[in-house]
Coordinates of C-alpha atoms and ligand atoms in Angstrom, one line a residue:
M1 CA 3.0 -74.2 5.1
T2 CA 1.9 -76.3 8.2
K3 CA -1.5 -77.7 7.7
R4 CA -4.2 -76.5 10.1
W5 CA -7.7 -78.1 10.6
W6 CA -9.5 -74.9 9.2
H7 CA -7.5 -74.4 6.0
D8 CA -10.0 -76.4 3.8
K9 CA -13.2 -75.3 5.4
V10 CA -16.0 -73.3 4.0
A11 CA -17.7 -70.8 6.5
Y12 CA -21.2 -69.3 6.6
Q13 CA -22.1 -66.1 8.6
I14 CA -25.5 -66.3 10.3
Y15 CA -27.1 -63.0 11.4
P16 CA -29.3 -64.7 13.9
K17 CA -31.9 -62.1 14.3
S18 CA -32.7 -62.4 10.6
F19 CA -32.1 -66.0 9.9
Y20 CA -35.1 -68.1 11.0
D21 CA -37.8 -67.5 13.6
S22 CA -38.9 -70.7 15.4
N23 CA -41.5 -69.2 17.8
G24 CA -43.3 -66.5 15.7
D25 CA -42.1 -63.5 17.6
G26 CA -40.7 -62.0 14.5
I27 CA -37.1 -62.4 15.6
G28 CA -34.8 -65.1 14.4
D29 CA -33.4 -67.4 17.1
L30 CA -31.3 -70.3 18.2
G31 CA -34.2 -72.7 17.5
G32 CA -34.2 -71.3 14.0
V33 CA -30.5 -71.9 13.4
L34 CA -30.9 -75.5 14.9
S35 CA -33.7 -76.3 12.4
K36 CA -31.5 -75.2 9.5
L37 CA -28.4 -77.1 10.4
D38 CA -29.1 -79.8 7.8
Y39 CA -29.8 -77.1 5.1
L40 CA -26.3 -75.6 5.8
K41 CA -24.6 -79.0 5.9
D42 CA -26.3 -79.9 2.6
L43 CA -24.9 -76.6 1.1
G44 CA -21.4 -77.8 2.1
I45 CA -20.8 -75.5 5.1
D46 CA -18.2 -76.5 7.8
I47 CA -18.0 -73.5 10.1
I48 CA -20.8 -71.4 11.2
W49 CA -20.2 -67.8 12.5
L50 CA -23.0 -66.5 14.7
S51 CA -23.2 -62.7 14.9
P52 CA -23.7 -61.7 18.5
I53 CA -26.3 -63.6 20.5
Y54 CA -25.2 -62.4 24.0
Q55 CA -27.5 -60.4 26.3
S56 CA -27.7 -56.8 24.9
P57 CA -29.9 -53.7 24.6
F58 CA -29.5 -54.0 20.8
V59 CA -28.6 -50.4 20.3
D60 CA -26.1 -51.7 17.7
Q61 CA -27.9 -55.1 17.1
G62 CA -26.0 -57.1 19.7
Y63 CA -22.6 -55.5 19.2
D64 CA -23.4 -53.8 22.5
I65 CA -23.1 -56.6 25.0
S66 CA -24.4 -56.2 28.5
D67 CA -23.5 -59.7 29.8
Y68 CA -20.9 -61.8 28.0
Y69 CA -22.0 -65.1 29.8
K70 CA -25.7 -64.8 28.8
I71 CA -27.8 -65.5 25.7
A72 CA -30.2 -62.7 24.9
E73 CA -33.7 -63.8 25.7
C74 CA -35.0 -63.1 22.3
F75 CA -32.5 -65.7 20.9
G76 CA -33.3 -68.5 23.4
T77 CA -31.5 -70.1 26.3
M78 CA -28.1 -71.4 27.1
E79 CA -29.5 -75.1 26.9
E80 CA -30.5 -74.4 23.3
F81 CA -27.1 -73.1 22.6
D82 CA -25.4 -76.3 24.1
T83 CA -27.8 -78.3 21.9
L84 CA -26.8 -76.2 18.9
L85 CA -23.0 -77.1 19.7
A86 CA -23.8 -80.7 20.1
E87 CA -25.9 -81.0 17.1
A88 CA -23.2 -79.2 15.0
K89 CA -20.7 -81.5 16.3
K90 CA -22.7 -84.5 15.2
R91 CA -22.6 -83.2 11.7
N92 CA -18.9 -82.4 11.7
M93 CA -19.7 -78.8 11.8
Y94 CA -18.0 -76.0 13.9
I95 CA -19.6 -73.1 15.6
I96 CA -17.8 -69.8 16.1
M97 CA -19.1 -66.8 17.9
D98 CA -18.5 -62.9 17.6
L99 CA -16.0 -61.7 20.1
V100 CA -16.8 -58.1 20.8
V101 CA -14.3 -56.9 23.3
N102 CA -13.3 -53.4 22.0
H103 CA -16.4 -52.1 23.9
C104 CA -19.3 -53.4 25.9
S105 CA -22.7 -51.9 26.4
S106 CA -23.3 -49.0 28.7
E107 CA -25.8 -51.4 30.3
H108 CA -23.0 -53.7 31.4
K109 CA -22.5 -53.9 35.1
W110 CA -18.9 -52.8 34.8
F111 CA -19.9 -49.6 33.1
K112 CA -22.7 -48.9 35.5
E113 CA -20.4 -49.4 38.4
A114 CA -17.8 -47.1 36.8
L115 CA -20.4 -44.3 36.5
K116 CA -21.7 -44.8 40.0
N117 CA -18.4 -44.9 41.8
P118 CA -15.5 -42.6 40.7
K119 CA -13.1 -44.2 43.1
G120 CA -14.0 -47.8 42.5
E121 CA -11.9 -50.3 40.4
Y122 CA -14.4 -50.2 37.4
R123 CA -13.4 -46.6 36.5
D124 CA -10.2 -48.0 35.2
Y125 CA -12.1 -50.4 33.0
F126 CA -12.9 -47.7 30.6
Y127 CA -11.3 -44.5 29.4
F128 CA -12.5 -41.6 31.6
V129 CA -10.5 -38.7 30.5
K130 CA -10.3 -35.0 31.4
G131 CA -11.1 -32.4 28.8
K132 CA -8.5 -30.0 27.2
N133 CA -9.1 -26.3 27.5
G134 CA -12.8 -26.7 28.2
Q135 CA -13.1 -29.1 25.1
P136 CA -13.3 -32.8 24.9
P137 CA -9.9 -34.5 25.1
S138 CA -9.6 -34.7 21.2
N139 CA -11.5 -34.1 18.0
Y140 CA -12.1 -37.7 17.0
R141 CA -15.4 -38.6 15.1
S142 CA -16.9 -41.8 16.1
Y143 CA -17.8 -44.4 13.5
F144 CA -21.4 -43.7 13.9
G145 CA -20.9 -39.8 13.7
G146 CA -20.3 -37.2 16.4
S147 CA -17.6 -37.0 18.9
V148 CA -16.0 -40.1 20.4
W149 CA -16.2 -38.3 23.8
E150 CA -19.3 -38.3 25.9
P151 CA -19.6 -35.9 28.8
V152 CA -20.0 -37.8 32.2
K153 CA -23.1 -36.4 33.9
G154 CA -22.6 -34.7 37.1
E155 CA -18.7 -34.6 36.7
K156 CA -17.2 -31.5 35.3
D157 CA -14.9 -31.6 32.4
L158 CA -14.8 -35.3 32.3
Y159 CA -15.6 -37.6 29.3
Y160 CA -15.7 -41.3 28.5
L161 CA -14.5 -42.7 25.2
H162 CA -16.6 -44.6 22.7
M163 CA -15.4 -45.3 19.1
F164 CA -18.9 -46.5 18.1
S165 CA -22.1 -45.2 19.8
K166 CA -22.2 -43.6 23.1
E167 CA -23.9 -46.8 24.3
Q168 CA -20.7 -48.8 23.5
P169 CA -18.1 -47.5 25.8
D170 CA -14.5 -48.6 25.0
L171 CA -12.9 -51.1 27.3
N172 CA -9.5 -50.0 28.6
W173 CA -7.1 -52.8 27.3
E174 CA -4.2 -51.2 29.1
N175 CA -5.7 -52.4 32.4
P176 CA -4.5 -55.9 33.0
K177 CA -7.6 -56.7 35.0
V178 CA -9.8 -56.0 32.0
R179 CA -7.6 -58.2 29.8
E180 CA -8.0 -61.0 32.4
Q181 CA -11.7 -60.6 32.5
I182 CA -11.8 -60.9 28.6
Y183 CA -9.5 -63.9 28.5
R184 CA -11.4 -65.7 31.2
M185 CA -14.6 -65.1 29.2
I186 CA -13.1 -66.4 26.0
N187 CA -11.9 -69.6 27.7
W188 CA -15.2 -70.1 29.3
W189 CA -16.8 -70.3 25.8
L190 CA -14.0 -72.3 24.3
N191 CA -14.3 -74.8 27.1
K192 CA -17.9 -75.3 26.1
G193 CA -16.8 -76.5 22.7
L194 CA -16.8 -73.4 20.6
A195 CA -14.4 -73.7 17.8
G196 CA -13.3 -70.1 17.8
F197 CA -14.3 -66.6 17.2
R198 CA -14.8 -63.9 14.7
I199 CA -13.1 -60.9 16.4
D200 CA -15.0 -57.7 16.1
A201 CA -13.5 -54.1 15.4
I202 CA -10.2 -55.4 16.9
M203 CA -7.8 -52.7 15.5
N204 CA -9.6 -50.2 17.9
I205 CA -8.4 -51.9 21.1
K206 CA -5.0 -50.0 21.1
K207 CA -5.2 -46.2 21.9
D208 CA -2.7 -43.4 21.7
L209 CA -3.1 -42.4 25.3
E210 CA -2.1 -38.8 24.5
F211 CA -5.2 -38.5 22.4
K212 CA -3.6 -36.1 20.0
S213 CA -6.1 -34.3 17.7
F214 CA -5.9 -34.4 13.9
E215 CA -6.5 -32.0 11.1
P216 CA -10.3 -31.9 10.7
D217 CA -11.5 -33.8 7.7
G218 CA -15.2 -32.9 7.6
E219 CA -17.8 -30.1 8.0
D220 CA -18.3 -31.1 11.6
G221 CA -14.7 -30.0 12.5
L222 CA -13.8 -33.5 13.6
A223 CA -11.3 -36.0 12.3
S224 CA -12.0 -39.7 11.7
C225 CA -10.9 -41.8 14.7
T226 CA -9.3 -44.2 12.3
K227 CA -6.6 -41.6 12.0
M228 CA -5.6 -42.4 15.6
V229 CA -6.0 -46.2 15.0
E230 CA -3.7 -46.0 12.0
A231 CA -1.0 -43.9 13.8
V232 CA -0.8 -45.8 17.1
S233 CA 1.5 -48.9 17.3
G234 CA 1.8 -51.7 19.8
I235 CA -1.5 -53.6 19.3
G236 CA 0.5 -56.8 18.6
D237 CA 1.4 -57.1 22.3
F238 CA -2.2 -57.4 23.3
L239 CA -3.1 -59.7 20.4
E240 CA -0.2 -62.1 21.2
E241 CA -1.1 -62.3 24.8
M242 CA -4.7 -63.0 24.1
K243 CA -3.7 -65.7 21.6
A244 CA -1.2 -67.3 24.0
V245 CA -3.6 -67.7 26.9
T246 CA -6.9 -68.5 25.0
F247 CA -6.8 -69.5 21.3
E248 CA -3.5 -71.2 21.0
P249 CA -3.9 -73.8 23.7
K250 CA -7.3 -74.8 22.3
D251 CA -6.2 -74.8 18.6
A252 CA -9.1 -72.4 18.1
F253 CA -10.0 -70.8 14.7
T254 CA -10.0 -67.1 14.7
V255 CA -10.9 -64.6 11.9
G256 CA -10.1 -60.9 12.6
E257 CA -12.2 -58.0 11.5
V258 CA -9.1 -56.0 10.7
F259 CA -9.2 -52.5 9.2
N260 CA -6.5 -50.0 9.0
M261 CA -3.7 -52.5 9.5
K262 CA -0.2 -51.4 8.6
K263 CA 0.6 -53.1 5.3
E264 CA 3.9 -54.5 6.4
E265 CA 2.3 -56.2 9.4
L266 CA 0.3 -58.8 7.3
E267 CA 2.6 -61.6 8.4
D268 CA 2.2 -60.7 12.1
F269 CA -1.5 -60.9 11.7
I270 CA -2.1 -64.0 9.6
G271 CA 1.4 -65.7 9.0
E272 CA 2.1 -69.1 10.4
E273 CA 2.6 -67.6 13.8
G274 CA 0.1 -64.7 13.3
H275 CA -2.2 -63.3 15.8
F276 CA -5.1 -64.8 14.0
S277 CA -5.9 -67.8 11.8
T278 CA -7.1 -65.5 9.1
M279 CA -8.6 -62.1 8.6
F280 CA -11.2 -60.7 6.3
D281 CA -10.3 -59.3 3.0
F282 CA -12.1 -56.0 2.9
S283 CA -10.1 -54.5 0.1
A284 CA -12.9 -54.6 -2.5
H285 CA -15.3 -53.1 0.0
L286 CA -13.0 -50.3 0.8
L287 CA -13.6 -49.2 -2.8
T288 CA -17.1 -48.4 -2.0
L289 CA -16.2 -45.9 0.7
G290 CA -16.7 -42.2 -0.1
E291 CA -14.3 -39.5 1.1
H292 CA -16.8 -38.1 3.5
G293 CA -19.4 -40.9 3.7
W294 CA -21.7 -43.1 1.7
Y295 CA -23.0 -40.1 -0.1
D296 CA -19.9 -39.3 -2.0
A297 CA -18.9 -42.9 -2.8
K298 CA -18.5 -43.8 -6.4
P299 CA -19.8 -47.0 -8.0
I300 CA -17.4 -49.9 -8.5
D301 CA -15.1 -49.7 -11.5
F302 CA -14.5 -53.2 -12.9
K303 CA -10.9 -52.9 -13.6
E304 CA -10.1 -51.2 -10.2
W305 CA -12.1 -54.0 -8.5
R306 CA -10.2 -56.7 -10.4
Q307 CA -6.8 -55.2 -9.7
T308 CA -7.7 -54.8 -6.0
I309 CA -8.5 -58.5 -5.6
I310 CA -5.5 -59.5 -7.6
S311 CA -3.2 -57.4 -5.5
S312 CA -4.8 -58.6 -2.3
Q313 CA -4.5 -62.3 -3.4
L314 CA -0.8 -61.8 -4.4
E315 CA 0.1 -60.1 -1.2
A316 CA -1.1 -63.0 1.0
E317 CA 0.7 -65.6 -1.2
G318 CA 3.5 -67.3 0.9
I319 CA 2.2 -65.6 4.1
G320 CA -1.2 -66.9 5.0
F321 CA -4.8 -67.1 4.1
K322 CA -7.3 -64.3 3.9
A323 CA -11.1 -64.9 4.4
N324 CA -12.9 -64.0 1.2
I325 CA -16.3 -62.4 1.3
I326 CA -18.6 -60.6 -1.2
E327 CA -20.8 -59.3 1.7
N328 CA -21.6 -59.4 5.4
H329 CA -24.0 -57.8 7.8
D330 CA -22.3 -54.4 7.6
E331 CA -22.3 -54.3 3.8
P332 CA -24.9 -54.1 1.1
R333 CA -25.5 -57.3 -0.9
G334 CA -22.4 -58.4 -3.1
V335 CA -24.5 -58.9 -6.3
S336 CA -26.0 -55.4 -6.0
T337 CA -22.6 -53.9 -5.4
F338 CA -20.1 -55.7 -7.7
L339 CA -22.3 -56.7 -10.6
P340 CA -23.1 -54.1 -13.4
D341 CA -26.9 -53.6 -14.2
Y342 CA -26.8 -56.0 -17.2
A343 CA -25.4 -58.8 -14.9
Q344 CA -28.1 -58.5 -12.3
N345 CA -29.4 -62.0 -13.1
D346 CA -28.8 -65.6 -12.2
D347 CA -25.9 -66.0 -14.6
G348 CA -24.2 -62.8 -13.2
K349 CA -24.8 -64.0 -9.5
K350 CA -23.3 -67.4 -10.4
M351 CA -20.3 -65.8 -12.2
L352 CA -19.5 -63.6 -9.1
A353 CA -19.8 -66.8 -6.9
T354 CA -17.3 -68.6 -9.2
V355 CA -14.6 -66.0 -9.2
S356 CA -15.0 -65.3 -5.4
L357 CA -15.3 -68.8 -4.0
L358 CA -12.3 -70.3 -5.9
L359 CA -9.8 -67.6 -4.8
R360 CA -6.9 -68.6 -2.5
G361 CA -8.2 -68.3 1.1
I362 CA -11.1 -69.3 3.3
P363 CA -14.6 -68.6 1.7
F364 CA -17.1 -66.9 4.1
L365 CA -20.7 -66.9 2.7
F366 CA -23.3 -64.6 4.3
Q367 CA -26.8 -65.8 4.7
G368 CA -28.9 -65.4 1.6
Q369 CA -25.8 -64.9 -0.6
E370 CA -26.3 -68.5 -1.7
I371 CA -29.8 -67.7 -3.2
G372 CA -28.6 -64.4 -4.6
M373 CA -30.5 -62.0 -2.2
T374 CA -30.3 -58.4 -3.3
N375 CA -30.5 -54.9 -1.7
C376 CA -33.8 -53.8 -0.4
R377 CA -35.3 -50.4 -1.4
H378 CA -37.3 -48.2 1.2
N379 CA -39.2 -45.1 0.7
D380 CA -38.7 -43.6 4.0
I381 CA -35.8 -43.5 6.5
N382 CA -38.0 -44.6 9.2
E383 CA -38.1 -48.1 7.6
Y384 CA -34.4 -48.4 8.4
D385 CA -33.3 -49.8 11.7
D386 CA -29.5 -49.5 11.5
I387 CA -27.8 -46.9 13.6
N388 CA -25.1 -46.2 10.9
T389 CA -27.7 -45.8 8.2
I390 CA -29.5 -43.2 10.0
D391 CA -26.4 -41.3 10.7
Q392 CA -25.2 -41.5 7.0
Y393 CA -28.7 -40.5 5.8
H394 CA -28.5 -37.3 7.8
L395 CA -24.9 -36.8 6.7
A396 CA -26.2 -36.9 3.0
L397 CA -29.0 -34.4 3.7
D398 CA -26.4 -32.0 5.5
A399 CA -24.3 -32.3 2.4
G400 CA -27.2 -30.9 0.3
L401 CA -28.7 -34.1 -1.1
T402 CA -32.5 -34.2 -1.5
K403 CA -34.5 -36.8 0.5
E404 CA -34.9 -38.9 -2.5
Q405 CA -31.1 -38.8 -3.2
A406 CA -30.3 -39.7 0.4
L407 CA -32.6 -42.6 0.3
K408 CA -31.0 -43.8 -2.8
V409 CA -27.6 -43.6 -1.0
C410 CA -29.1 -45.8 1.7
Y411 CA -30.4 -48.2 -0.9
T412 CA -26.9 -48.8 -2.2
H413 CA -24.9 -48.7 0.9
S414 CA -27.2 -49.5 4.0
R415 CA -26.1 -52.2 6.4
D416 CA -29.8 -53.1 6.6
N417 CA -29.5 -54.5 3.1
G418 CA -27.8 -57.4 4.4
R419 CA -30.0 -57.7 7.4
T420 CA -33.5 -58.3 5.8
P421 CA -34.8 -61.6 6.8
M422 CA -33.6 -64.7 5.0
Q423 CA -36.0 -65.7 2.3
W424 CA -37.0 -69.2 2.8
S425 CA -40.1 -69.5 0.6
A426 CA -42.8 -67.6 -1.2
T427 CA -45.3 -67.8 1.7
K428 CA -46.0 -64.8 3.9
H429 CA -42.9 -63.0 5.3
A430 CA -40.8 -65.2 3.0
G431 CA -41.3 -68.1 5.4
F432 CA -39.0 -66.4 7.9
S433 CA -41.6 -66.0 10.6
T434 CA -45.3 -66.5 11.2
G435 CA -45.3 -63.1 13.1
T436 CA -44.3 -59.7 12.0
P437 CA -40.6 -59.6 11.1
W438 CA -38.5 -57.2 13.1
L439 CA -37.3 -55.8 9.9
P440 CA -39.4 -55.9 6.7
V441 CA -38.6 -58.7 4.2
N442 CA -37.4 -57.8 0.8
P443 CA -40.5 -57.8 -1.5
N444 CA -38.6 -59.8 -4.1
Y445 CA -39.0 -62.9 -1.9
F446 CA -41.5 -64.3 -4.3
S447 CA -39.0 -64.8 -7.0
I448 CA -35.8 -65.3 -4.8
N449 CA -36.3 -67.9 -2.0
V450 CA -34.8 -71.1 -0.8
E451 CA -37.7 -73.5 -1.5
K452 CA -38.2 -72.4 -5.2
Q453 CA -34.4 -72.8 -5.8
E454 CA -34.1 -76.1 -4.2
N455 CA -36.6 -77.3 -6.8
Q456 CA -34.8 -75.8 -9.8
P457 CA -31.7 -77.7 -10.9
N458 CA -30.1 -74.6 -12.3
S459 CA -30.8 -72.2 -9.6
V460 CA -28.2 -69.9 -7.8
L461 CA -28.5 -72.1 -4.7
N462 CA -27.8 -75.3 -6.6
Y463 CA -24.9 -73.7 -8.3
Y464 CA -23.4 -72.6 -4.9
K465 CA -23.7 -76.3 -3.9
E466 CA -21.8 -77.5 -7.0
L467 CA -19.1 -74.8 -6.5
I468 CA -18.6 -75.6 -2.8
A469 CA -18.5 -79.4 -3.7
L470 CA -16.0 -78.7 -6.4
R471 CA -13.7 -76.8 -4.0
K472 CA -13.8 -79.9 -1.7
F473 CA -13.7 -82.6 -4.5
P474 CA -10.8 -84.9 -3.5
A475 CA -8.8 -84.6 -6.8
Y476 CA -8.8 -80.8 -6.7
K477 CA -9.0 -80.0 -3.0
E478 CA -5.3 -79.7 -2.4
L479 CA -5.0 -77.3 -5.3
F480 CA -8.0 -75.2 -4.3
V481 CA -6.8 -74.9 -0.8
Y482 CA -3.0 -74.8 -1.1
G483 CA -2.4 -73.8 -4.7
S484 CA -1.1 -70.5 -5.8
F485 CA -3.3 -67.8 -7.4
V486 CA -1.9 -66.5 -10.8
P487 CA -3.8 -63.8 -12.4
A488 CA -4.6 -64.3 -16.2
F489 CA -5.9 -62.4 -19.2
T490 CA -5.7 -59.0 -17.4
E491 CA -5.2 -57.4 -20.9
Y492 CA -8.9 -57.9 -21.5
D493 CA -11.2 -55.0 -20.2
Y494 CA -13.9 -57.2 -18.8
I495 CA -12.4 -60.7 -18.0
F496 CA -11.7 -61.7 -14.5
A497 CA -9.5 -64.8 -14.8
Y498 CA -6.9 -66.6 -12.8
F499 CA -5.1 -69.9 -12.5
R500 CA -4.8 -72.0 -9.4
T501 CA -1.6 -74.0 -9.6
L502 CA 0.1 -76.4 -7.3
K503 CA 3.8 -76.7 -7.1
H504 CA 5.4 -80.1 -7.9
T505 CA 2.3 -81.2 -9.8
D506 CA 1.1 -80.6 -13.4
A507 CA -2.3 -79.7 -12.2
K508 CA -3.5 -76.2 -13.2
I509 CA -7.0 -74.9 -13.1
L510 CA -8.3 -71.9 -15.1
V511 CA -11.2 -69.8 -13.7
A512 CA -12.4 -67.3 -16.2
A513 CA -15.4 -65.0 -16.2
N514 CA -16.8 -62.4 -18.6
F515 CA -18.0 -59.4 -16.7
G516 CA -18.6 -57.5 -20.0
Q517 CA -21.6 -57.1 -22.3
E518 CA -19.9 -58.5 -25.3
S519 CA -18.5 -62.0 -26.0
E520 CA -14.8 -62.4 -25.6
T521 CA -12.4 -65.1 -27.0
L522 CA -9.5 -66.2 -24.9
E523 CA -6.7 -68.1 -26.4
L524 CA -5.2 -70.9 -24.2
V525 CA -1.7 -70.5 -25.3
E526 CA 0.4 -73.6 -24.8
L527 CA -2.3 -75.1 -22.7
Q528 CA -4.1 -78.4 -23.3
P529 CA -7.8 -78.3 -21.9
E530 CA -8.4 -81.6 -20.1
K531 CA -11.8 -81.2 -18.6
V532 CA -14.4 -78.6 -17.8
L533 CA -15.3 -78.7 -14.2
L534 CA -18.1 -76.1 -13.9
M535 CA -19.9 -73.6 -16.0
N536 CA -22.6 -71.3 -15.0
T537 CA -24.5 -71.4 -18.2
G538 CA -24.6 -75.1 -18.9
F539 CA -22.4 -75.1 -22.0
E540 CA -19.6 -77.3 -20.7
K541 CA -19.5 -79.6 -23.7
E542 CA -19.6 -76.9 -26.3
I543 CA -16.8 -74.9 -24.6
F544 CA -14.6 -78.1 -24.3
E545 CA -15.0 -79.0 -27.9
E546 CA -14.1 -75.4 -28.9
A547 CA -11.1 -75.3 -26.7
D548 CA -9.9 -78.7 -27.9
K549 CA -10.4 -77.7 -31.5
D550 CA -8.6 -74.4 -31.7
G551 CA -7.2 -73.7 -28.3
C552 CA -9.8 -70.9 -27.7
I553 CA -12.7 -70.3 -25.5
T554 CA -15.4 -67.9 -26.2
L555 CA -17.2 -66.5 -23.1
H556 CA -20.5 -64.8 -23.5
S557 CA -21.6 -61.9 -21.3
C558 CA -21.9 -63.2 -17.7
E559 CA -20.4 -66.6 -18.5
A560 CA -17.9 -68.2 -16.1
V561 CA -15.9 -71.4 -16.5
V562 CA -13.6 -73.6 -14.5
I563 CA -11.3 -75.7 -16.6
V564 CA -8.5 -78.2 -15.8
V565 CA -5.5 -77.6 -18.2
T566 CA -2.1 -79.0 -18.6
D567 CA 1.0 -77.4 -20.1
Y568 CA 1.9 -78.7 -23.5
Ligands
LIG601 O1 -17.7 -53.3 12.7 C1 -16.6 -52.5 12.8 C2 -16.6 -51.3 12.0 O2 -15.5 -50.7 11.9 C3 -17.8 -50.8 11.3 O3 -18.2 -49.6 11.7 C4 -17.6 -50.9 9.8 O4 -16.7 -50.0 9.5 C5 -18.9 -50.4 9.3 O5 -20.0 -51.2 9.8 C6 -18.9 -50.5 7.8 O6 -20.1 -49.8 7.3 C7 -18.1 -54.1 13.7 C8 -19.4 -54.9 13.4 O7 -19.2 -55.6 12.3 C9 -20.5 -54.0 13.4 O8 -21.6 -54.5 13.0 C10 -20.5 -53.2 14.6 O9 -21.6 -52.1 14.5 C11 -19.3 -52.5 15.0 O10 -18.1 -53.5 14.8 C12 -19.3 -52.2 16.5 O11 -19.2 -53.3 17.3
LIG602 CA1 -38.0 -65.9 17.7

């Protein structure tokens, strides 16, 4: 595998609105990010992904961009952004931004022009399509509920396409002028010194222009628009063109938000010559999707979860790297989702971190993950902001759930779980802002916050620091980055374990964790324990002595260990 500059990096996603507010207006901003760079450096972060900071009406929290060349006023100025780039560079850190080009905002001048002038060139920047038999062109359901087709006011039987909200019209990638505009914009940012992009909702850019309807899959008589995304082919041409004229010449790092990819296309996407440097591994998160929505999702089953990660890891072996996450701004908190009730504690959080961060691939942390932030409960739907949550809440009510049940569904699945303000300290509003935060802070900030954990040697935060440092430790770095992933002890019901091994060396590292409630004893058959590198409960010495004595290790509930072993 050809080595690339980003292979050994650890990334961190910032959701700027909720990260740190530097001027007391209740909204996190660039000044806030700037003042926390040293915090991130100290944590061991190399690459920072900023969720959208462009000018936007914020219908979908900035994923609806009205000017790709401007910073939203609430986040600060272009000068501050340039300072951020420079300050990151000084610290050997890289900034990447969100690239949201499947759609723009309905407030973007392109769309406003398109509406105003049916004969003008901007009509062709979007999908304006005639209806069929007095109906919209197809029966696709948008990601946020309802039809993807919005009638154009004042024009009979004409619709425009929006895969997300109606305020996010889809850009017409078939139009070479649109692509040119997009590439120009990408290069403008790269020329500033940006290291790359996280590429939003990218699978949606390719449309089947026949817009054939599918068998309805819900009470609303509509069919999920992902059916079209899955059926259509040819997206690779767009992605290759974009790469050739933007990312490649700049050696930029790209991470795709890829859903609904055809399995056999993995190499095209993240192989050495792939469309992207890497793409997120969402396989575990897909397990939390219900057939019709959040309301009919089932809780995580440990064995299924373990098998999903194992399969996903093995599939990438010899092809490329996936970007490993436990959460992001679209997901509930990882600890609330993937840990059973009895593991909802610091040991459990550290255990989840251990098995996740040492997987083969590029780790991406999401803000607050490093202190073990959890989901946030609300007693009224009005306390939520997210457009997706509000849709899913009503979907749940329509399906017959009570108000209490529907709120519980939001508690376990809402995208706002990841968007509550970062918990910096035990002072008012978690030290996030001196004003009123745009979204209420999770009341558990008294016990879960950065300041407290910085002062506690055995905190989740300090454990994350150790874990990241271990991944980068010179003696093991090569193995953690380029070593293979080999699943282990899968015959146990509650053990998640794997080896990382590097060809042509004797080096082998065992990562093992007990997600069960009872202790488990694992036999290190034909393996000599050399050293315990890390353990979440502080019993390194004991476990080494045990392994050295009888070749067994006993892991208590929620215990995780990282051990160097050699073959006999
Ligand atoms: O998400 C793309 C996407 O497909 C989401 O609808 C995802 O399936 C959902 O959030 C899971 O609950 C991206 C962004 O990450 C998201 O925040 C935006 O809302 C969306 O694109 C539109 O830009
Ligand atoms: Ca602010």
